[in-house]
XYZ file of C-alpha atoms in Angstrom:
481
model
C 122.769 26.021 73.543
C 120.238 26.568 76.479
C 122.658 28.559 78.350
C 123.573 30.825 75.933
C 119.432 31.397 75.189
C 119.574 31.904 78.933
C 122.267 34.338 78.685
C 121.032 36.512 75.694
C 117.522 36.753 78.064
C 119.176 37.587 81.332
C 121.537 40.354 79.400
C 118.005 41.699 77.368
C 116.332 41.824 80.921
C 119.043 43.663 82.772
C 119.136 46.269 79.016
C 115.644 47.049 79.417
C 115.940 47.549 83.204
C 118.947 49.695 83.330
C 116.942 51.785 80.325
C 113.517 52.516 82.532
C 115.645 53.172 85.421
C 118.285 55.569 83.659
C 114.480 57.118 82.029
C 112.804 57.361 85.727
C 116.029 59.027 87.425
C 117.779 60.791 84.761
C 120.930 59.275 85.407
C 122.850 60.030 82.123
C 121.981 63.573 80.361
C 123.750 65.764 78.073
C 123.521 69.488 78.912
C 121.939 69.727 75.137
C 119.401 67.043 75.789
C 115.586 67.754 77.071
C 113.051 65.312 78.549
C 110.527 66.791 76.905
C 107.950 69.195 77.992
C 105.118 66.820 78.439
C 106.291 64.364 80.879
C 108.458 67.316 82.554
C 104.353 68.685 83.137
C 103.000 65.660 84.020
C 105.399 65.346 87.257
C 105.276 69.212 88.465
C 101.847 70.033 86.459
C 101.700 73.407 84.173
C 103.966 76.114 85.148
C 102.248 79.319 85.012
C 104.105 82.593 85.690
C 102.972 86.271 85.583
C 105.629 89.133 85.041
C 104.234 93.180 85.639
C 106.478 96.169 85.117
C 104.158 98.778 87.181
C 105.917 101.838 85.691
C 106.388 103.695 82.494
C 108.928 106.602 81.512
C 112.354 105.968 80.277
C 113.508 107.296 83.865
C 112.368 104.254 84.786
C 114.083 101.802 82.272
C 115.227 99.305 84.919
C 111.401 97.938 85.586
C 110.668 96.691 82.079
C 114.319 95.775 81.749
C 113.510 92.859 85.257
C 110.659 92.171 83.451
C 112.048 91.145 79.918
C 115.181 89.335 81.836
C 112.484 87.479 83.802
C 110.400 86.899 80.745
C 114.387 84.954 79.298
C 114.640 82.969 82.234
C 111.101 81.633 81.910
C 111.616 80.929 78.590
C 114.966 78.962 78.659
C 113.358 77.155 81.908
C 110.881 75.443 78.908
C 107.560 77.669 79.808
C 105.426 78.377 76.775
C 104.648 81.750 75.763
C 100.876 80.777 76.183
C 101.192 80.561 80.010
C 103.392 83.649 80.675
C 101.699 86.795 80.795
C 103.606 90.233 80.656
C 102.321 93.616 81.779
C 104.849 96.555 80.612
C 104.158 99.910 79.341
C 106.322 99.146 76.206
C 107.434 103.079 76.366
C 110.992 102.026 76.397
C 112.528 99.830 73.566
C 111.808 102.119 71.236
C 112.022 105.563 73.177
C 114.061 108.486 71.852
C 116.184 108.530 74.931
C 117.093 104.861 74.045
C 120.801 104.479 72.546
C 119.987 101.206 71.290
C 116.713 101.377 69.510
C 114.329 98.099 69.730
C 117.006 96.886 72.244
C 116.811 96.496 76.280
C 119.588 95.547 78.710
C 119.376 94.509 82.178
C 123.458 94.764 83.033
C 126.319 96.177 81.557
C 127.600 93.432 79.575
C 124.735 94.343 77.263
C 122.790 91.112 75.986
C 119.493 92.177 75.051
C 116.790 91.110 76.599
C 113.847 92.343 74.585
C 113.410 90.520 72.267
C 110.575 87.634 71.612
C 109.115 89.138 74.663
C 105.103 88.804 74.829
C 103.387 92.432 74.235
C 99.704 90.939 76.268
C 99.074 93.988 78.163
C 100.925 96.936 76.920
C 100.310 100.999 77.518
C 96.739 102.224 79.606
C 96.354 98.151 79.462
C 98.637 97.653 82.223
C 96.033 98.536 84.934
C 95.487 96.900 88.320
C 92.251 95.755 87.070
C 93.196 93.686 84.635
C 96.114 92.560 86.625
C 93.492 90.981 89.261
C 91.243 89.728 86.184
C 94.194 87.727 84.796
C 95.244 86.243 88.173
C 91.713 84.982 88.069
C 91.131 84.027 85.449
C 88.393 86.205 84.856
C 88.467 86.972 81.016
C 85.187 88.918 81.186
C 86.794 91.461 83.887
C 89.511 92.581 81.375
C 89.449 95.656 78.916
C 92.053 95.658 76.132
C 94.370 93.322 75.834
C 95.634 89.828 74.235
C 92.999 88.393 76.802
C 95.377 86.013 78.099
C 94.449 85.228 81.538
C 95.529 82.227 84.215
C 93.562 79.200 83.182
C 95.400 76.859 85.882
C 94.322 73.728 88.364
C 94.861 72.329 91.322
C 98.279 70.422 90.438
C 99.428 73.907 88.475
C 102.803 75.989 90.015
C 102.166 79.629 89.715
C 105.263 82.003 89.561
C 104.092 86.093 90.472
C 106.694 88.636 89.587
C 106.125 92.498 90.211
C 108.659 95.144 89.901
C 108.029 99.015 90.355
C 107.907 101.748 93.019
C 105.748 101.445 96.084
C 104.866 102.988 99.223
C 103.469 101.748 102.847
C 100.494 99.247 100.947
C 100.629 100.434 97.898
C 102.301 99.290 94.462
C 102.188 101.590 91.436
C 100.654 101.132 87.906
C 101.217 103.653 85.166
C 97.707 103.730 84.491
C 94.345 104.091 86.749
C 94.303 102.541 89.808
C 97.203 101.918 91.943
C 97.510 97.923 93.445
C 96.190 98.322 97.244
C 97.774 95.289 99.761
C 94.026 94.103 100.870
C 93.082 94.089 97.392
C 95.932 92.236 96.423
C 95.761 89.837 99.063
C 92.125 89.434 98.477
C 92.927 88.125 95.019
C 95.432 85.636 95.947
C 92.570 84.420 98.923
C 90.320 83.495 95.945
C 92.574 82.303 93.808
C 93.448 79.739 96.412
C 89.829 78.846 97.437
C 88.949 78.529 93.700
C 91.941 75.852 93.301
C 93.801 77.685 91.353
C 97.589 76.066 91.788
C 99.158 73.707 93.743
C 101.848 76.687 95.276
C 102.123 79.951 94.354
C 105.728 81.960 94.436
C 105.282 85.939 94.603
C 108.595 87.784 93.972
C 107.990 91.459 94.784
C 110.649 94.454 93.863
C 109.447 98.084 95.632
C 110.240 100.194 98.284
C 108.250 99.221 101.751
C 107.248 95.984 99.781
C 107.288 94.048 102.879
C 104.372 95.941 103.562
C 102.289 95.002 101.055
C 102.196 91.257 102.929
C 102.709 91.826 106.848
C 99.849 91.075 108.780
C 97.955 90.408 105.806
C 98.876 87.503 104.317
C 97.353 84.200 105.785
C 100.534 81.734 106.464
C 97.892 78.227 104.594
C 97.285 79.597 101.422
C 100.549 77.695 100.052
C 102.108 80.439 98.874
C 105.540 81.694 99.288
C 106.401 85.452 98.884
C 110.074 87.380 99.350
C 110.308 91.175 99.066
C 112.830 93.141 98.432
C 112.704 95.820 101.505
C 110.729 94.657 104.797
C 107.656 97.183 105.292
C 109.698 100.357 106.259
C 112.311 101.191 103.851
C 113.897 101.730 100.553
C 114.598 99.005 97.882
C 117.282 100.140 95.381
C 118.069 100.425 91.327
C 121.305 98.983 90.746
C 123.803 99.207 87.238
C 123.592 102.854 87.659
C 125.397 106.168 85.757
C 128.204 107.052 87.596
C 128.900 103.724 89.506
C 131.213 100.835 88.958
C 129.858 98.342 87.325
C 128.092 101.106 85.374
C 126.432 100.791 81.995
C 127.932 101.371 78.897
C 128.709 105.643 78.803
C 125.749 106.026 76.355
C 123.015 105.103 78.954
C 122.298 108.022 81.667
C 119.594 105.307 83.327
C 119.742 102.652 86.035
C 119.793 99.632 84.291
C 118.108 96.915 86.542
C 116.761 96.675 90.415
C 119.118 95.117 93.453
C 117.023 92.646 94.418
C 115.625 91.725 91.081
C 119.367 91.254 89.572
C 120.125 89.692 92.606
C 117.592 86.490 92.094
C 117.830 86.973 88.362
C 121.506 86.107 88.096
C 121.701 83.911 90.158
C 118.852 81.923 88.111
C 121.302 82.685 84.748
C 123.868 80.595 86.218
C 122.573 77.323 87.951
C 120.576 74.240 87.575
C 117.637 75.132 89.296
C 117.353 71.700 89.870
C 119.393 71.397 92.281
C 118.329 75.011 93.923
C 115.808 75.365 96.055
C 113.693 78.611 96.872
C 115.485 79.410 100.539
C 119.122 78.814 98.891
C 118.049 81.552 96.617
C 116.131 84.015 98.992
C 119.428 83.564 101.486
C 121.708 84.661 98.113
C 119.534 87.440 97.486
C 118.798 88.430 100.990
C 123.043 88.571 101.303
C 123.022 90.467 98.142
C 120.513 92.857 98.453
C 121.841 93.911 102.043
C 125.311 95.145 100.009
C 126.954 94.144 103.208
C 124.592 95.807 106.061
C 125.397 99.335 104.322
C 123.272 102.005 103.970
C 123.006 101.191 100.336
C 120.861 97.909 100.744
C 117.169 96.128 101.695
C 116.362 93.407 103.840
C 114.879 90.946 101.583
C 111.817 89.233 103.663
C 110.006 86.475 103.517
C 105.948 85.973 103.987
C 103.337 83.120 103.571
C 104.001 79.653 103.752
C 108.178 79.262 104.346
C 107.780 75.637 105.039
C 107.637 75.783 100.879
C 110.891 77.394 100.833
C 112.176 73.918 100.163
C 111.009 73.152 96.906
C 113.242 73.328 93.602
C 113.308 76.659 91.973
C 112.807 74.383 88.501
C 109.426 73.504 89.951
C 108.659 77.453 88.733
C 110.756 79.010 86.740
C 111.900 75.298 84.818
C 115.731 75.354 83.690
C 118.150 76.634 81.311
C 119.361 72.746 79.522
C 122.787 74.770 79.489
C 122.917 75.184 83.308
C 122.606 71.161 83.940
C 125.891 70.731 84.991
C 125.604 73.607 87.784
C 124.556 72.617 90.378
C 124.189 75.399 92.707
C 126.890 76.194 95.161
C 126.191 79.247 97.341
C 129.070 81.890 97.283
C 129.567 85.664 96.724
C 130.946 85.298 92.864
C 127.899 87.781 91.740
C 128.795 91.210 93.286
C 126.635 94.549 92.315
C 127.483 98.362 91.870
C 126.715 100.885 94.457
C 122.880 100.676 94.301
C 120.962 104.049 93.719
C 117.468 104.534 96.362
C 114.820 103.808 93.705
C 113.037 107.071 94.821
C 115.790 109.053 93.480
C 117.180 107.115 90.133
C 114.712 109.428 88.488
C 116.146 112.625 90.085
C 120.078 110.948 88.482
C 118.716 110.035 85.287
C 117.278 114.004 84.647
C 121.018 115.241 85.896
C 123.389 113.191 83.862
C 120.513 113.838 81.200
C 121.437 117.484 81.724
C 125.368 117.246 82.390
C 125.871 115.403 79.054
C 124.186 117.516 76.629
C 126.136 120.230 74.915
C 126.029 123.877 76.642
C 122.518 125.740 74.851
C 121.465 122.845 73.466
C 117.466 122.000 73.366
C 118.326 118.786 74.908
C 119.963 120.175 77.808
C 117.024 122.638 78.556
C 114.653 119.933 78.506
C 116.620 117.944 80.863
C 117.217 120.826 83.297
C 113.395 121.796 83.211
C 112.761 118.009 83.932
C 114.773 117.762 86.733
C 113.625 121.236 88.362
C 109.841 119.997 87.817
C 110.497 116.621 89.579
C 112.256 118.396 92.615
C 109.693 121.225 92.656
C 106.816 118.118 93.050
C 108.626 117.055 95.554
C 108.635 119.910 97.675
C 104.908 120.388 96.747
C 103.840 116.928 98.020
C 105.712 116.913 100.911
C 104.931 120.612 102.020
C 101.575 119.773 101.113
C 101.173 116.429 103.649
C 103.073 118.208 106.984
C 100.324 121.308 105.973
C 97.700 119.109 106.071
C 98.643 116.960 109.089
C 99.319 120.379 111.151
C 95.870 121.276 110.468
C 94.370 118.151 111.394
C 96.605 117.831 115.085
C 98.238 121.130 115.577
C 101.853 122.412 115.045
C 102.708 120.330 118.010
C 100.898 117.269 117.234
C 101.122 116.917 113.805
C 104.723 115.787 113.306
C 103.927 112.891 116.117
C 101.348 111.634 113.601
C 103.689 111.026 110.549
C 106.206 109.289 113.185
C 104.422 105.891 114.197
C 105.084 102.711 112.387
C 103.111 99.521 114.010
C 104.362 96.656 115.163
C 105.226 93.468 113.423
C 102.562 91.459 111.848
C 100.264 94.295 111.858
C 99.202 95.733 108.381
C 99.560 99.750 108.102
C 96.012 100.273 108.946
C 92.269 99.232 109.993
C 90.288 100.734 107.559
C 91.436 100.144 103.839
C 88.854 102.014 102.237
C 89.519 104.824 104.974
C 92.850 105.373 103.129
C 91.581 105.097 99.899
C 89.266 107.920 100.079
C 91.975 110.042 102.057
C 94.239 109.429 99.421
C 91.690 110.282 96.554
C 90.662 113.160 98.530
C 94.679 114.759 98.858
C 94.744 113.863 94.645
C 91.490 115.619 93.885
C 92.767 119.136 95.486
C 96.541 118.868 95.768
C 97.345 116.664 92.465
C 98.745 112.946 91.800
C 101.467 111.261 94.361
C 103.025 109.936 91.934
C 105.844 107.762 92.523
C 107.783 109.984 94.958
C 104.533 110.694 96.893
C 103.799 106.788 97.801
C 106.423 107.213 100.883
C 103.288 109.196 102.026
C 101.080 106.471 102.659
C 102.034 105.670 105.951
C 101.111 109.392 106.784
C 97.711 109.183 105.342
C 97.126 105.365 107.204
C 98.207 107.197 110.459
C 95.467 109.813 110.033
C 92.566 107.037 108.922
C 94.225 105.361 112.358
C 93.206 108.695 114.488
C 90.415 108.502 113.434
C 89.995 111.631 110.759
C 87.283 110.955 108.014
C 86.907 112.005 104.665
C 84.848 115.218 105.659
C 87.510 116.756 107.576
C 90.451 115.540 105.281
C 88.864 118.094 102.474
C 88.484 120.348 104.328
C 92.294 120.354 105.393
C 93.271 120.038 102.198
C 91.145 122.123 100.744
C 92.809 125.257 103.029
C 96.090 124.075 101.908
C 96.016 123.151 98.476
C 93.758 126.471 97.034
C 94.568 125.462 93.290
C 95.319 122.675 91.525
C 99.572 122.253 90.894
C 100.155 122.796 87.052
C 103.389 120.671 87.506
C 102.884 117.697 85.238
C 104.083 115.273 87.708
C 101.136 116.452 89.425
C 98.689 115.271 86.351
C 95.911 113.047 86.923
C 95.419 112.803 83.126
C 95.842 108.565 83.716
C 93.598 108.641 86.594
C 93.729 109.063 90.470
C 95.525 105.976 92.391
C 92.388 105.496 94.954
């Protein structure tokens, strides 16, 4: 009889110990089964994650489209709604141009990815002002809004995504200011002094993005940062009319970014468990290259790499669905021939126009649009080498616009320099825009000579007599500096 007591306590014992064990290591799990968010929190703290679409117009779908697929990700990964934050114009969803009405799609195979999406800073909301006041938390600096800012701690993960057109230190915003890289950076410094997270992850989708970190961005700030493009070129919309994948024949718009699709797929399909940040930035970097063509980026990373080891779940969570994929790293996710992200607007307008019947009001809108966008164009950039010429001299001028700095330098000394060049060039010659941020790098080469705001006017001033009644020229939502 005392054995078999002794038995029935040894076999209890060995029950309850093969139970915690199995509950510490997660030994036996069913792809339906959750650990619950709690303790999943108390081992990697809160997950916090930011997503901004800097653009409006439906020419520029493929922004809020990233964003929305992000915003899925996040929310299969197990983050709450109350700690993801989404800037996007909204313009899009619901636009006429829209074949699908209240619907958004990131690829051709057409799963929407609107829906349920958080509307907290929508339309003239989607500033770079209250961008910075919801990175820090700063619920007083906002205007408009839900008023949902960062409210993290020193054992929080913070995940940054950003996707729009950019220029040589500069990221766009469809209204008021544009997003300046020593600005930027300056908010990330005091978010990291204040104690804001544990490690920070900035994924960043725009042309010259690299730029917006080199030089710049202290390496012992724990955070991690890869950009689509290093600081000199392109990035590229992807899913576009005309190519193969392309969407379905009723869209005439890019439907997502390289780069973005490239990181966002590859989340769809694994356990991010078992993925780590540089198994995903060397997928994306291979990717995004399209081979070492001229129809790719080199994705780049900045910051503290030495995190580039940590779990992708530690961010973005995990899909329960994905459990049993563990990543493997091979080439199964392939892309169309991508589309220069400068010029998707210039495709959209032209199969815009080719589509719509002959005399049709639709296709004399769309050939107007596309003849305004290209006349801007020549305006901005006719504009610049006028300027430039006046400041150095046929000769000299063109040497000017040439330079680009070495590595680990940022595009120039003298930030504000650049902003009041820049706000000087809007004031008499009209807005950048989004074509006119590959510009930057010509007006940081000036501040760099040394030119100052007094004789910037009056170059531009000479060359720019009235003010272009192009509206891509409009400064109706504010100058960028």
């Amino acid at each position: 009889m005392t054995i078999r007591y002794l038995s029935l306590a040894l076999l209890l014992s060995l029950s309850l110990a093969t139970a915690a064990a199995a509950g510490r290591n997660n030994l036996i799990k069913l792809p339906t089964e959750s650990d619950g968010e709690s303790s999943e929190e108390d081992s990697v703290g809160t997950r916090w994650a930011v997503l901004v679409a800097g653009s409006s117009g439906y020419w520029n779908y493929r922004h809020q489209a990233d964003v929305c697929h992000a915003y899925q990700i996040l929310k299969k990964g197990g983050l709450r709604d109350e700690n993801i934050i989404v800037f996007m114009y909204d313009d899009i969803a619901y636009n006429f141009n829209n074949p699908r009405p209240g619907v958004v799609i990131n690829n051709p195979r057409g799963e929407d990815v609107y829906k349920g999406v958080p509307k907290d800073y929508v339309g003239n909301e989607v500033t770079a002002k209250n961008l910075y006041a919801v990175l820090l938390g700063d619920k007083a600096g906002l205007t408009g809004g839900s008023g949902k800012v960062i409210e993290s701690g020193p054992n929080d993960h913070i995940f940054i995504y950003y996707t729009d057109h950019g220029g040589p230190g500069i990221l766009g915003m469809p209204s008021g200011l544009y997003i300046y890289a020593d600005q930027l950076n300056d908010v990330l410094k005091k978010m990291h002094a204040a104690g804001s997270y544990k490690s920070l992850v900035f994924y960043l989708e725009a042309c010259e993005s690299g730029s917006i970190f080199e030089g710049i961005l202290p390496e012992n700030l724990n955070i991690y940062v890869t950009t689509a493009s290093n600081a000199e070129e392109s990035s590229w919309g992807t899913y576009c009319p005309g190519e193969y994948p392309s969407p379905p024949a009723e869209y005439d718009t890019c439907l997502g970014d390289l780069y973005s699709v490239a990181w966002m797929e590859d989340s769809d399909i694994h356990n991010l468990r078992t993925e780590t940040l540089g198994q995903q930035y060397h997928v994306v970097k291979r990717r995004t290259a399209n081979k070492d063509s001229d129809y790719g980026s080199h994705v780049m990373e900045y910051g503290d790499r030495k995190l580039n080891v940590a779990d992708l779940f530690i961010y973005m969570g995990t899909d329960p669905k994905n459990d049993n994929y563990t990543f493997v790293e091979d080439s199964s996710l392939t892309t169309s021939k991508p589309v220069n992200q400068r010029d998707a607007d210039l495709l959209h307008f032209w199969h815009k126009f080719r589509n719509a019947p002959e005399g049709s009001t639709k296709k004399f809108e769309a050939q107007k649009q596309l003849a305004e966008a290209m006349s801007h164009r020549a305006h901005v950039d006719t504009s610049v080498q006028q300027i430039v010429n006046l400041l150095f001299g046929n000769m000299n001028g063109p040497e000017v616009l040439k330079p680009i700095r070495r590595t680990r330098q940022p595009i120039v000394d003298d930030w504000n320099c650049l902003r009041s060049l820049v706000r000087t060039f809007e004031m008499h010659c009209g807005s950048l825009s989004q074509y006119g941020m590959k510009h930057m790098r010509s007006f940081a080469n000036i501040c760099n000579a040394g030119v100052n705001q007094e004789k910037m006017a009056e170059a531009t001033k000479q060359v720019c007599t009235s003010f272009p009644t192009n509206p891509w020229s409009s400064i109706e939502n504010g100058l960028s500096a």
